[in-house]
Short mmCIF file of C-alpha atoms and ligand atoms in Angstrom, two decimals:
data_model
loop_
_atom_site.label_atom_id
_atom_site.label_comp_id
_atom_site.label_asym_id
_atom_site.label_seq_id
_atom_site.Cartn_x
_atom_site.Cartn_y
_atom_site.Cartn_z
CA MET A 16 19.56 -39.09 48.95
CA SER A 17 23.17 -37.87 49.53
CA GLY A 18 22.30 -36.31 52.89
CA LEU A 19 22.99 -32.86 51.50
CA THR A 20 20.10 -30.44 51.20
CA ALA A 21 19.55 -26.93 49.91
CA PRO A 22 20.56 -24.38 52.54
CA LYS A 23 17.94 -23.25 55.07
CA GLY A 24 15.59 -20.66 53.55
CA THR A 25 16.40 -21.62 49.96
CA PHE A 26 14.61 -23.97 47.58
CA ASP A 27 15.08 -25.58 44.20
CA THR A 28 12.86 -24.85 41.22
CA LEU A 29 12.39 -28.07 39.38
CA PRO A 30 10.87 -29.17 36.10
CA PRO A 31 8.15 -29.32 34.98
CA ASP A 32 6.96 -26.62 37.43
CA SER A 33 9.93 -24.43 36.71
CA THR A 34 8.24 -23.36 33.45
CA ARG A 35 5.82 -21.43 35.65
CA PHE A 36 8.65 -19.62 37.29
CA LEU A 37 10.07 -18.68 33.79
CA GLY A 38 6.57 -17.68 32.66
CA VAL A 39 6.19 -15.23 35.56
CA ARG A 40 9.73 -13.95 35.26
CA ASP A 41 9.37 -13.34 31.49
CA THR A 42 5.88 -11.86 31.70
CA LEU A 43 7.06 -9.34 34.37
CA THR A 44 9.99 -8.24 32.15
CA ALA A 45 8.15 -8.10 28.82
CA PRO A 46 6.64 -4.65 29.43
CA LEU A 47 10.13 -3.28 30.21
CA ARG A 48 11.64 -4.68 27.09
CA GLN A 49 8.70 -3.42 25.05
CA ALA A 50 9.07 0.08 26.53
CA GLY A 51 12.69 0.24 25.42
CA TYR A 52 14.47 -0.34 28.73
CA GLY A 53 17.88 -1.80 28.24
CA TYR A 54 18.99 -4.98 29.84
CA ILE A 55 21.84 -4.69 32.35
CA GLU A 56 23.62 -7.42 34.25
CA THR A 57 25.85 -6.88 37.21
CA PRO A 58 27.62 -9.26 39.59
CA ALA A 59 25.73 -11.07 42.24
CA PHE A 60 28.22 -9.71 44.73
CA GLU A 61 29.67 -6.27 45.21
CA ASP A 62 32.02 -4.43 47.58
CA THR A 63 30.22 -4.33 50.84
CA ALA A 64 30.44 -0.53 50.69
CA VAL A 65 28.02 -0.49 47.77
CA PHE A 66 25.20 -1.70 50.07
CA ALA A 67 26.36 -0.19 53.27
CA ARG A 68 26.29 3.27 51.63
CA GLY A 69 23.62 2.58 49.06
CA VAL A 70 20.96 0.74 51.07
CA GLY A 71 21.72 2.60 54.28
CA GLU A 72 23.58 1.66 57.43
CA SER A 73 20.58 1.97 59.71
CA THR A 74 18.41 -0.52 57.70
CA ASP A 75 17.61 -4.03 58.82
CA VAL A 76 18.89 -5.26 55.52
CA VAL A 77 22.39 -3.87 56.15
CA GLN A 78 22.51 -4.41 59.89
CA LYS A 79 21.14 -7.94 60.06
CA GLU A 80 20.54 -9.53 56.74
CA MET A 81 23.55 -9.34 54.52
CA TYR A 82 25.68 -12.25 53.46
CA THR A 83 29.06 -10.55 53.92
CA PHE A 84 32.38 -12.30 53.70
CA ASP A 85 36.02 -11.60 53.06
CA ASP A 86 37.32 -13.20 49.93
CA ARG A 87 40.76 -14.88 49.78
CA GLY A 88 42.26 -11.51 48.79
CA GLY A 89 40.92 -9.90 51.94
CA ARG A 90 38.19 -7.82 50.27
CA SER A 91 34.87 -7.45 52.08
CA LEU A 92 32.21 -8.62 49.61
CA THR A 93 28.46 -8.95 49.95
CA LEU A 94 25.95 -11.03 48.08
CA ARG A 95 23.47 -8.48 46.81
CA PRO A 96 20.49 -8.13 49.10
CA GLU A 97 18.80 -6.18 46.26
CA LEU A 98 19.71 -5.12 42.74
CA THR A 99 19.38 -1.30 42.68
CA ALA A 100 22.55 -0.38 44.48
CA GLY A 101 24.67 -2.54 42.21
CA LEU A 102 22.97 -1.17 39.06
CA MET A 103 23.64 2.37 40.35
CA ARG A 104 27.28 1.43 40.97
CA ALA A 105 27.61 0.26 37.31
CA PHE A 106 25.71 3.36 36.08
CA LEU A 107 28.27 5.51 37.82
CA GLU A 108 31.35 3.45 37.05
CA HIS A 109 30.58 3.48 33.37
CA ARG A 110 29.43 7.08 33.34
CA LEU A 111 26.18 6.20 31.70
CA TYR A 112 24.91 9.54 32.89
CA SER A 113 27.17 11.34 30.33
CA GLY A 114 24.87 10.09 27.49
CA ALA A 115 21.23 10.80 26.78
CA LEU A 116 19.02 10.94 29.86
CA PRO A 117 17.06 9.28 31.32
CA VAL A 118 18.95 6.00 31.24
CA LYS A 119 16.33 3.30 31.42
CA ILE A 120 17.45 -0.18 32.48
CA TRP A 121 16.11 -3.44 33.76
CA SER A 122 17.60 -6.57 35.20
CA VAL A 123 16.50 -9.79 36.83
CA GLY A 124 18.44 -12.02 39.13
CA SER A 125 19.19 -13.53 42.51
CA ALA A 126 19.10 -11.53 45.70
CA PHE A 127 20.19 -12.83 49.15
CA ARG A 128 19.03 -11.86 52.57
CA TYR A 129 19.58 -13.66 55.92
CA GLU A 130 15.98 -13.45 56.90
CA ARG A 131 13.82 -15.70 59.10
CA PRO A 132 12.36 -18.01 56.45
CA GLN A 133 8.63 -18.37 56.14
CA ALA A 134 6.16 -18.68 53.27
CA GLY A 135 7.09 -16.04 50.76
CA ARG A 136 10.23 -15.08 52.60
CA TYR A 137 13.49 -16.78 51.61
CA ARG A 138 17.16 -16.33 51.88
CA HIS A 139 17.60 -16.56 48.18
CA PHE A 140 15.01 -15.14 45.90
CA THR A 141 14.69 -13.54 42.46
CA GLN A 142 13.91 -9.94 41.69
CA VAL A 143 12.96 -8.14 38.47
CA ASP A 144 14.39 -4.69 38.64
CA CYS A 145 13.43 -1.61 36.61
CA GLU A 146 15.25 1.76 36.88
CA ALA A 147 14.98 5.14 35.10
CA LEU A 148 17.95 7.29 35.99
CA GLY A 149 19.06 10.91 35.62
CA VAL A 150 15.84 12.80 35.02
CA ASP A 151 13.40 14.19 37.63
CA ASP A 152 9.97 14.08 35.90
CA PRO A 153 6.69 13.04 37.43
CA ALA A 154 5.72 11.56 34.06
CA LEU A 155 8.70 9.21 34.39
CA ASP A 156 7.62 8.22 37.87
CA ALA A 157 4.23 7.34 36.52
CA GLU A 158 5.74 5.40 33.59
CA VAL A 159 7.74 3.28 35.92
CA VAL A 160 4.86 2.54 38.24
CA ALA A 161 2.56 1.77 35.26
CA LEU A 162 5.17 -0.67 33.87
CA GLY A 163 5.09 -2.55 37.14
CA VAL A 164 1.32 -2.67 37.06
CA GLN A 165 1.38 -3.85 33.49
CA GLY A 166 3.47 -6.93 34.38
CA PHE A 167 0.94 -8.04 37.02
CA ARG A 168 -1.99 -7.32 34.66
CA ASP A 169 -0.39 -9.36 31.91
CA LEU A 170 -0.07 -12.33 34.31
CA GLY A 171 -3.86 -12.04 34.73
CA LEU A 172 -3.59 -10.96 38.39
CA THR A 173 -6.47 -8.95 39.71
CA ASP A 174 -6.23 -9.11 43.58
CA PHE A 175 -3.30 -6.76 43.84
CA GLU A 176 -3.15 -3.14 44.92
CA LEU A 177 -0.80 -0.27 44.34
CA LEU A 178 -0.04 1.63 47.57
CA LEU A 179 1.31 5.08 46.88
CA THR A 180 2.75 8.00 48.84
CA SER A 181 5.40 10.68 48.77
CA LEU A 182 8.27 10.63 51.20
CA GLY A 183 9.32 14.19 50.32
CA ASP A 184 12.94 15.18 49.78
CA ASP A 185 15.59 17.55 51.12
CA THR A 186 13.19 20.45 50.82
CA CYS A 187 10.84 19.08 53.41
CA ARG A 188 11.89 15.82 54.96
CA PRO A 189 14.38 17.22 57.45
CA GLN A 190 11.73 19.52 58.94
CA TYR A 191 9.10 16.71 58.95
CA ARG A 192 11.73 14.44 60.58
CA GLU A 193 12.15 16.89 63.42
CA LEU A 194 8.36 17.06 63.89
CA LEU A 195 8.16 13.30 64.02
CA VAL A 196 11.17 12.87 66.33
CA ALA A 197 9.54 15.36 68.74
CA TYR A 198 6.21 13.52 68.53
CA LEU A 199 7.84 10.08 69.10
CA ALA A 200 9.87 11.42 72.00
CA LYS A 201 6.65 11.92 73.98
CA LEU A 202 5.46 8.38 73.50
CA ASP A 203 5.91 5.38 75.80
CA LEU A 204 8.35 3.32 73.78
CA ASP A 205 10.86 0.61 74.78
CA GLU A 206 14.58 1.39 74.65
CA GLU A 207 15.25 -0.19 71.29
CA THR A 208 12.34 1.51 69.57
CA ARG A 209 13.44 4.80 71.18
CA ARG A 210 16.82 4.35 69.61
CA ARG A 211 15.28 3.51 66.25
CA ALA A 212 13.21 6.63 66.52
CA GLU A 213 16.33 8.72 66.68
CA ILE A 214 18.13 7.02 63.86
CA ASN A 215 15.24 6.32 61.47
CA PRO A 216 11.99 7.79 62.89
CA LEU A 217 9.98 6.93 59.75
CA ARG A 218 10.49 3.23 60.44
CA VAL A 219 8.65 3.55 63.80
CA LEU A 220 5.47 4.47 61.82
CA ASP A 221 5.72 1.04 60.32
CA ASP A 222 6.04 -0.80 63.64
CA LYS A 223 3.39 -3.52 63.56
CA ARG A 224 3.06 -3.97 67.33
CA PRO A 225 -0.41 -2.94 68.58
CA GLU A 226 1.00 -1.15 71.63
CA VAL A 227 3.09 1.02 69.32
CA GLN A 228 0.39 1.55 66.70
CA ALA A 229 -2.09 2.55 69.42
CA GLN A 230 0.13 5.56 70.15
CA LEU A 231 0.57 6.62 66.57
CA GLY A 232 -3.00 7.60 65.74
CA ASP A 233 -2.29 11.30 65.28
CA ALA A 234 1.39 11.09 64.39
CA PRO A 235 2.40 13.70 61.85
CA LEU A 236 2.54 12.35 58.23
CA MET A 237 5.00 13.26 55.52
CA VAL A 238 2.26 13.87 52.95
CA ASP A 239 0.78 16.64 55.16
CA HIS A 240 4.17 18.34 55.29
CA LEU A 241 5.40 18.24 51.69
CA SER A 242 7.10 21.36 50.37
CA ASP A 243 5.42 23.12 47.40
CA SER A 244 7.79 21.47 44.93
CA THR A 245 7.34 17.91 46.18
CA ARG A 246 3.59 18.42 46.56
CA ALA A 247 3.39 19.61 42.93
CA HIS A 248 5.50 16.62 41.85
CA TYR A 249 3.21 14.18 43.67
CA ASP A 250 0.10 15.73 42.26
CA ALA A 251 1.51 15.44 38.78
CA VAL A 252 2.45 11.79 39.26
CA ARG A 253 -1.09 11.07 40.37
CA GLN A 254 -2.49 12.95 37.34
CA HIS A 255 -0.31 10.92 35.00
CA LEU A 256 -1.32 7.65 36.69
CA THR A 257 -4.98 8.54 36.21
CA ASP A 258 -4.26 9.25 32.51
CA LEU A 259 -2.51 5.87 32.25
CA GLY A 260 -5.50 4.12 33.78
CA VAL A 261 -3.63 3.05 36.93
CA ALA A 262 -5.57 3.03 40.19
CA TRP A 263 -3.88 3.39 43.57
CA THR A 264 -4.49 3.57 47.23
CA GLU A 265 -3.02 6.47 49.29
CA ALA A 266 -0.69 4.99 51.86
CA PRO A 267 0.63 7.89 53.93
CA ARG A 268 2.26 5.53 56.45
CA LEU A 269 4.06 3.52 53.82
CA VAL A 270 7.70 3.21 54.73
CA ARG A 271 10.09 0.97 52.80
CA GLY A 272 12.83 -1.21 54.15
CA LEU A 273 15.65 0.57 52.31
CA ASP A 274 16.83 4.09 53.23
CA TYR A 275 17.31 5.67 49.89
CA TYR A 276 13.74 6.48 48.86
CA THR A 277 12.57 10.04 48.20
CA LYS A 278 9.41 11.54 46.79
CA THR A 279 7.20 9.06 44.95
CA THR A 280 7.20 5.75 46.92
CA PHE A 281 5.09 2.73 46.27
CA GLU A 282 4.40 -0.90 47.03
CA PHE A 283 2.42 -3.58 45.25
CA VAL A 284 0.58 -5.80 47.61
CA HIS A 285 -1.42 -8.91 46.97
CA ASP A 286 -4.44 -10.26 48.90
CA GLY A 287 -3.61 -13.93 48.71
CA LEU A 288 -0.22 -14.09 50.40
CA GLY A 289 -0.82 -13.73 54.16
CA ALA A 290 1.93 -11.86 56.14
CA GLN A 291 4.35 -11.34 53.24
CA SER A 292 1.91 -9.42 51.09
CA ALA A 293 4.36 -7.22 49.21
CA ILE A 294 5.01 -8.48 45.72
CA GLY A 295 7.04 -5.46 44.70
CA GLY A 296 7.96 -2.00 45.65
CA GLY A 297 9.98 0.99 44.77
CA GLY A 298 10.28 4.69 44.55
CA GLY A 299 12.41 7.72 43.81
CA TYR A 300 15.99 7.76 45.20
CA ALA A 301 17.48 11.20 44.79
CA GLY A 302 20.26 10.52 47.28
CA LEU A 303 21.58 7.21 45.98
CA SER A 304 23.92 8.38 43.30
CA ALA A 305 25.59 10.86 45.62
CA ALA A 306 25.73 8.35 48.47
CA LEU A 307 27.79 6.11 46.14
CA GLY A 308 30.13 8.99 45.27
CA GLY A 309 28.44 10.02 42.00
CA PRO A 310 26.91 13.23 40.80
CA ASP A 311 23.66 14.46 42.28
CA LEU A 312 21.27 12.68 40.02
CA PRO A 313 17.77 11.47 40.59
CA GLY A 314 16.37 8.02 39.86
CA ILE A 315 13.19 6.03 40.21
CA GLY A 316 12.73 2.35 40.04
CA TYR A 317 11.13 -0.75 41.53
CA ALA A 318 11.89 -4.36 42.37
CA VAL A 319 9.30 -7.12 42.04
CA GLY A 320 9.80 -10.49 43.67
CA VAL A 321 9.41 -13.27 41.02
CA ASP A 322 8.90 -15.93 43.72
CA ARG A 323 6.19 -14.06 45.59
CA THR A 324 4.47 -13.07 42.38
CA LEU A 325 4.38 -16.77 41.50
CA LEU A 326 2.68 -17.41 44.85
CA ALA A 327 0.21 -14.70 43.98
CA VAL A 328 -0.42 -16.28 40.56
CA ARG A 329 -1.09 -19.60 42.29
CA ALA A 330 -3.35 -17.93 44.89
CA GLU A 331 -5.55 -16.66 42.08
CA GLY A 332 -5.57 -20.02 40.43
CA LEU A 333 -3.95 -18.79 37.28
CA ASP A 334 -1.90 -21.03 35.08
CA VAL A 335 1.01 -19.10 33.75
CA GLY A 336 3.76 -20.65 31.67
CA ALA A 337 2.50 -24.23 31.92
CA SER A 338 4.88 -26.48 29.96
CA ALA A 339 3.62 -26.98 26.42
CA GLY A 340 5.67 -30.22 26.08
CA VAL A 341 6.98 -31.31 22.75
CA GLN A 342 4.97 -31.44 19.50
CA ALA A 343 6.42 -34.63 18.07
CA PHE A 344 7.72 -37.75 19.74
CA VAL A 345 9.50 -40.60 17.97
CA VAL A 346 9.41 -44.22 19.31
CA PRO A 347 12.01 -46.46 17.63
CA LEU A 348 12.14 -50.21 18.20
CA GLY A 349 15.51 -51.74 17.40
CA ALA A 350 18.92 -50.40 16.57
CA GLU A 351 18.17 -49.39 13.02
CA ALA A 352 15.07 -47.55 13.90
CA LYS A 353 16.90 -45.82 16.69
CA ARG A 354 19.34 -44.32 14.30
CA LEU A 355 16.53 -43.11 12.11
CA ALA A 356 14.76 -41.65 15.15
CA VAL A 357 17.81 -39.70 16.34
CA ARG A 358 18.29 -38.25 12.84
CA LEU A 359 14.59 -37.40 12.51
CA VAL A 360 14.42 -35.69 15.90
CA GLY A 361 17.57 -33.66 15.05
CA GLN A 362 16.04 -32.57 11.70
CA LEU A 363 12.78 -31.61 13.32
CA ARG A 364 14.45 -29.54 16.00
CA GLN A 365 16.53 -27.75 13.38
CA ALA A 366 13.25 -27.01 11.59
CA GLY A 367 11.79 -25.46 14.77
CA VAL A 368 9.59 -28.38 15.77
CA ALA A 369 9.83 -29.32 19.46
CA ALA A 370 10.67 -33.03 19.14
CA ASP A 371 11.99 -35.81 21.43
CA THR A 372 12.61 -39.53 21.52
CA VAL A 373 13.44 -42.19 24.10
CA TYR A 374 16.88 -42.87 25.42
CA GLY A 375 18.09 -46.01 27.07
CA ASP A 376 16.57 -49.39 26.58
CA ARG A 377 12.99 -48.82 27.67
CA GLY A 378 11.07 -51.49 25.73
CA LEU A 379 7.82 -50.76 23.89
CA LYS A 380 5.77 -50.13 27.02
CA GLY A 381 8.25 -47.75 28.61
CA ALA A 382 8.71 -45.91 25.36
CA MET A 383 4.95 -45.50 24.86
CA LYS A 384 4.69 -44.18 28.34
CA ALA A 385 7.34 -41.68 27.66
CA ALA A 386 5.60 -40.66 24.41
CA ASP A 387 2.46 -40.14 26.38
CA ARG A 388 4.02 -38.11 29.06
CA SER A 389 5.77 -35.93 26.54
CA GLY A 390 2.53 -34.24 25.64
CA ALA A 391 3.29 -34.59 21.90
CA SER A 392 0.40 -33.98 19.57
CA HIS A 393 1.99 -36.42 17.07
CA ILE A 394 3.77 -39.72 17.82
CA VAL A 395 5.67 -41.83 15.32
CA VAL A 396 6.36 -45.46 16.09
CA ILE A 397 9.04 -47.15 13.98
CA GLY A 398 8.93 -50.91 14.61
CA GLU A 399 11.04 -53.55 13.01
CA ARG A 400 8.31 -54.81 10.75
CA ASP A 401 7.49 -51.17 9.70
CA LEU A 402 11.05 -50.63 8.87
CA ALA A 403 11.16 -53.71 6.70
CA GLU A 404 8.30 -52.10 4.81
CA GLY A 405 9.99 -48.73 4.76
CA VAL A 406 7.38 -46.89 6.81
CA GLY A 407 6.73 -45.40 10.24
CA GLN A 408 3.32 -45.26 12.03
CA LEU A 409 2.24 -41.68 12.47
CA LYS A 410 -0.36 -41.17 15.09
CA ASP A 411 -2.38 -37.92 15.56
CA MET A 412 -3.11 -37.92 19.33
CA SER A 413 -6.02 -35.54 19.02
CA THR A 414 -7.96 -37.79 16.67
CA GLY A 415 -6.34 -41.14 17.39
CA GLU A 416 -5.96 -41.56 13.61
CA GLN A 417 -2.93 -43.61 12.63
CA THR A 418 -1.31 -43.74 9.13
CA ALA A 419 1.68 -45.48 7.68
CA VAL A 420 4.05 -42.92 6.24
CA PRO A 421 7.12 -43.78 4.11
CA VAL A 422 10.27 -43.19 6.08
CA ALA A 423 11.51 -40.67 3.56
CA ASP A 424 8.36 -38.54 4.09
CA LEU A 425 8.24 -38.66 7.87
CA PHE A 426 10.02 -35.36 8.35
CA ASP A 427 7.69 -33.45 5.96
CA ALA A 428 4.60 -35.20 7.40
CA LEU A 429 5.54 -34.26 10.98
CA LYS A 430 6.50 -30.73 10.05
CA ARG A 431 3.30 -30.25 8.17
CA ALA A 432 1.27 -31.73 10.99
CA THR A 433 2.86 -29.60 13.67
CA VAL A 434 3.73 -26.26 12.20
CA GLY A 435 1.65 -26.38 9.07
CA PRO A 436 2.82 -26.35 5.43
P1 LIG B 504 12.45 -4.79 48.75
O1 LIG B 504 13.78 -4.74 48.01
O2 LIG B 504 12.58 -5.25 50.15
O3 LIG B 504 11.59 -3.67 48.46
O4 LIG B 504 11.67 -6.07 48.10
C1 LIG B 504 11.13 -5.98 46.78
C2 LIG B 504 10.37 -7.21 46.53
O5 LIG B 504 11.28 -8.34 46.58
C3 LIG B 504 9.33 -7.58 47.62
O6 LIG B 504 8.14 -6.97 47.37
C4 LIG B 504 9.21 -9.09 47.46
O7 LIG B 504 8.38 -9.40 46.43
C5 LIG B 504 10.64 -9.43 47.15
N1 LIG B 504 11.37 -9.93 48.35
C6 LIG B 504 12.02 -9.16 49.24
N2 LIG B 504 12.59 -9.90 50.24
C7 LIG B 504 12.25 -11.18 49.94
C8 LIG B 504 12.52 -12.44 50.50
N3 LIG B 504 13.21 -12.54 51.62
N4 LIG B 504 12.02 -13.55 49.93
C9 LIG B 504 11.26 -13.54 48.83
N5 LIG B 504 11.01 -12.36 48.23
C10 LIG B 504 11.48 -11.19 48.73
#
């Protein structure tokens, strides 16, 4: 060991287990690709203002969790704590809104938050992000939610739940906010919570402490104070979800960690994860474009945590993306056979057969061990005596059957055996 370790709250994803990470990541994004969402990639860091304005100054993420630094040119940059704000910045910078709407995009990549590490909560993690921008349509909200659900279903997950609510918008949230502030003002709260109640009263509803929860029993809820337009929107979203075969649980106290959410708001939670039960979440964000200096355009999207979803997959005992290993493995003995093996493996790979051989001087025993570990269904051993006879020994690992195959026919024989004629 060098004495150097991965930074606190981060971890390495190593082979062979890493295929499971890739399996989860790719299964979560497949429904988005299939639905015609376009891939977008933006930098892992942005001007700090993108998040300060986009995520919201009053949020924990912005106040306590951002990796913010000045670069050598004196610019304040921040490692992205989430992907949406950066995608919105790109959407605005490149005026994607001047083309056909909605603009549907997805991305996947690293996010960074200075959080207290625990199981399922890391300082570096990976999010899959899905966004539909520029159109306000309950059917689009339902589409986005359903695509998220599809990813979990495709993984084989069953112990997850969709929590759903509406956070209203400009037509009703300000009035509701006043109601809630007045309600909270009468409660017995500590100084910090009282301050929070003034800046972001909705967050107090989410306070997990029993002494706070005990006082919130009859707190006014946003869903009971929606305007006619936001109520109609929410009703339509639920109708479309029913049509799409998506079940949900009403969660009138659902509050999300980021400030920009409006109207349809949701979270995906999983039973098997303990305290960090959220595997994804999202919602509408009518104010985000304007907050970043763009036109007044709506959007809806979600972020799913790949790492936490992988934990959920494990909790349900599912085996996603297990490494298939190689199909063919060549064991050469001696320099001449080695040259043949390298050429054969190269040809097989070009022909689309997953093939491998041994490197370094491993001896017969070591080489056979490597062949075994490779998971290959077919192994060729080319010994010195074989070579003198112009053959290699082809072994079918499923039957144990071994045949001597002329060297010139090995490629065809392996190809036939592994991918068919
Ligand atoms: P958020 O952007 O906070 O709504 O998070 C969206 C999803 O990202 C969550 O549901 C988690 O699956 C994942 N996530 C958020 N923060 C972390 C973290 N610190 N470590 C691992 N996953 C996270």
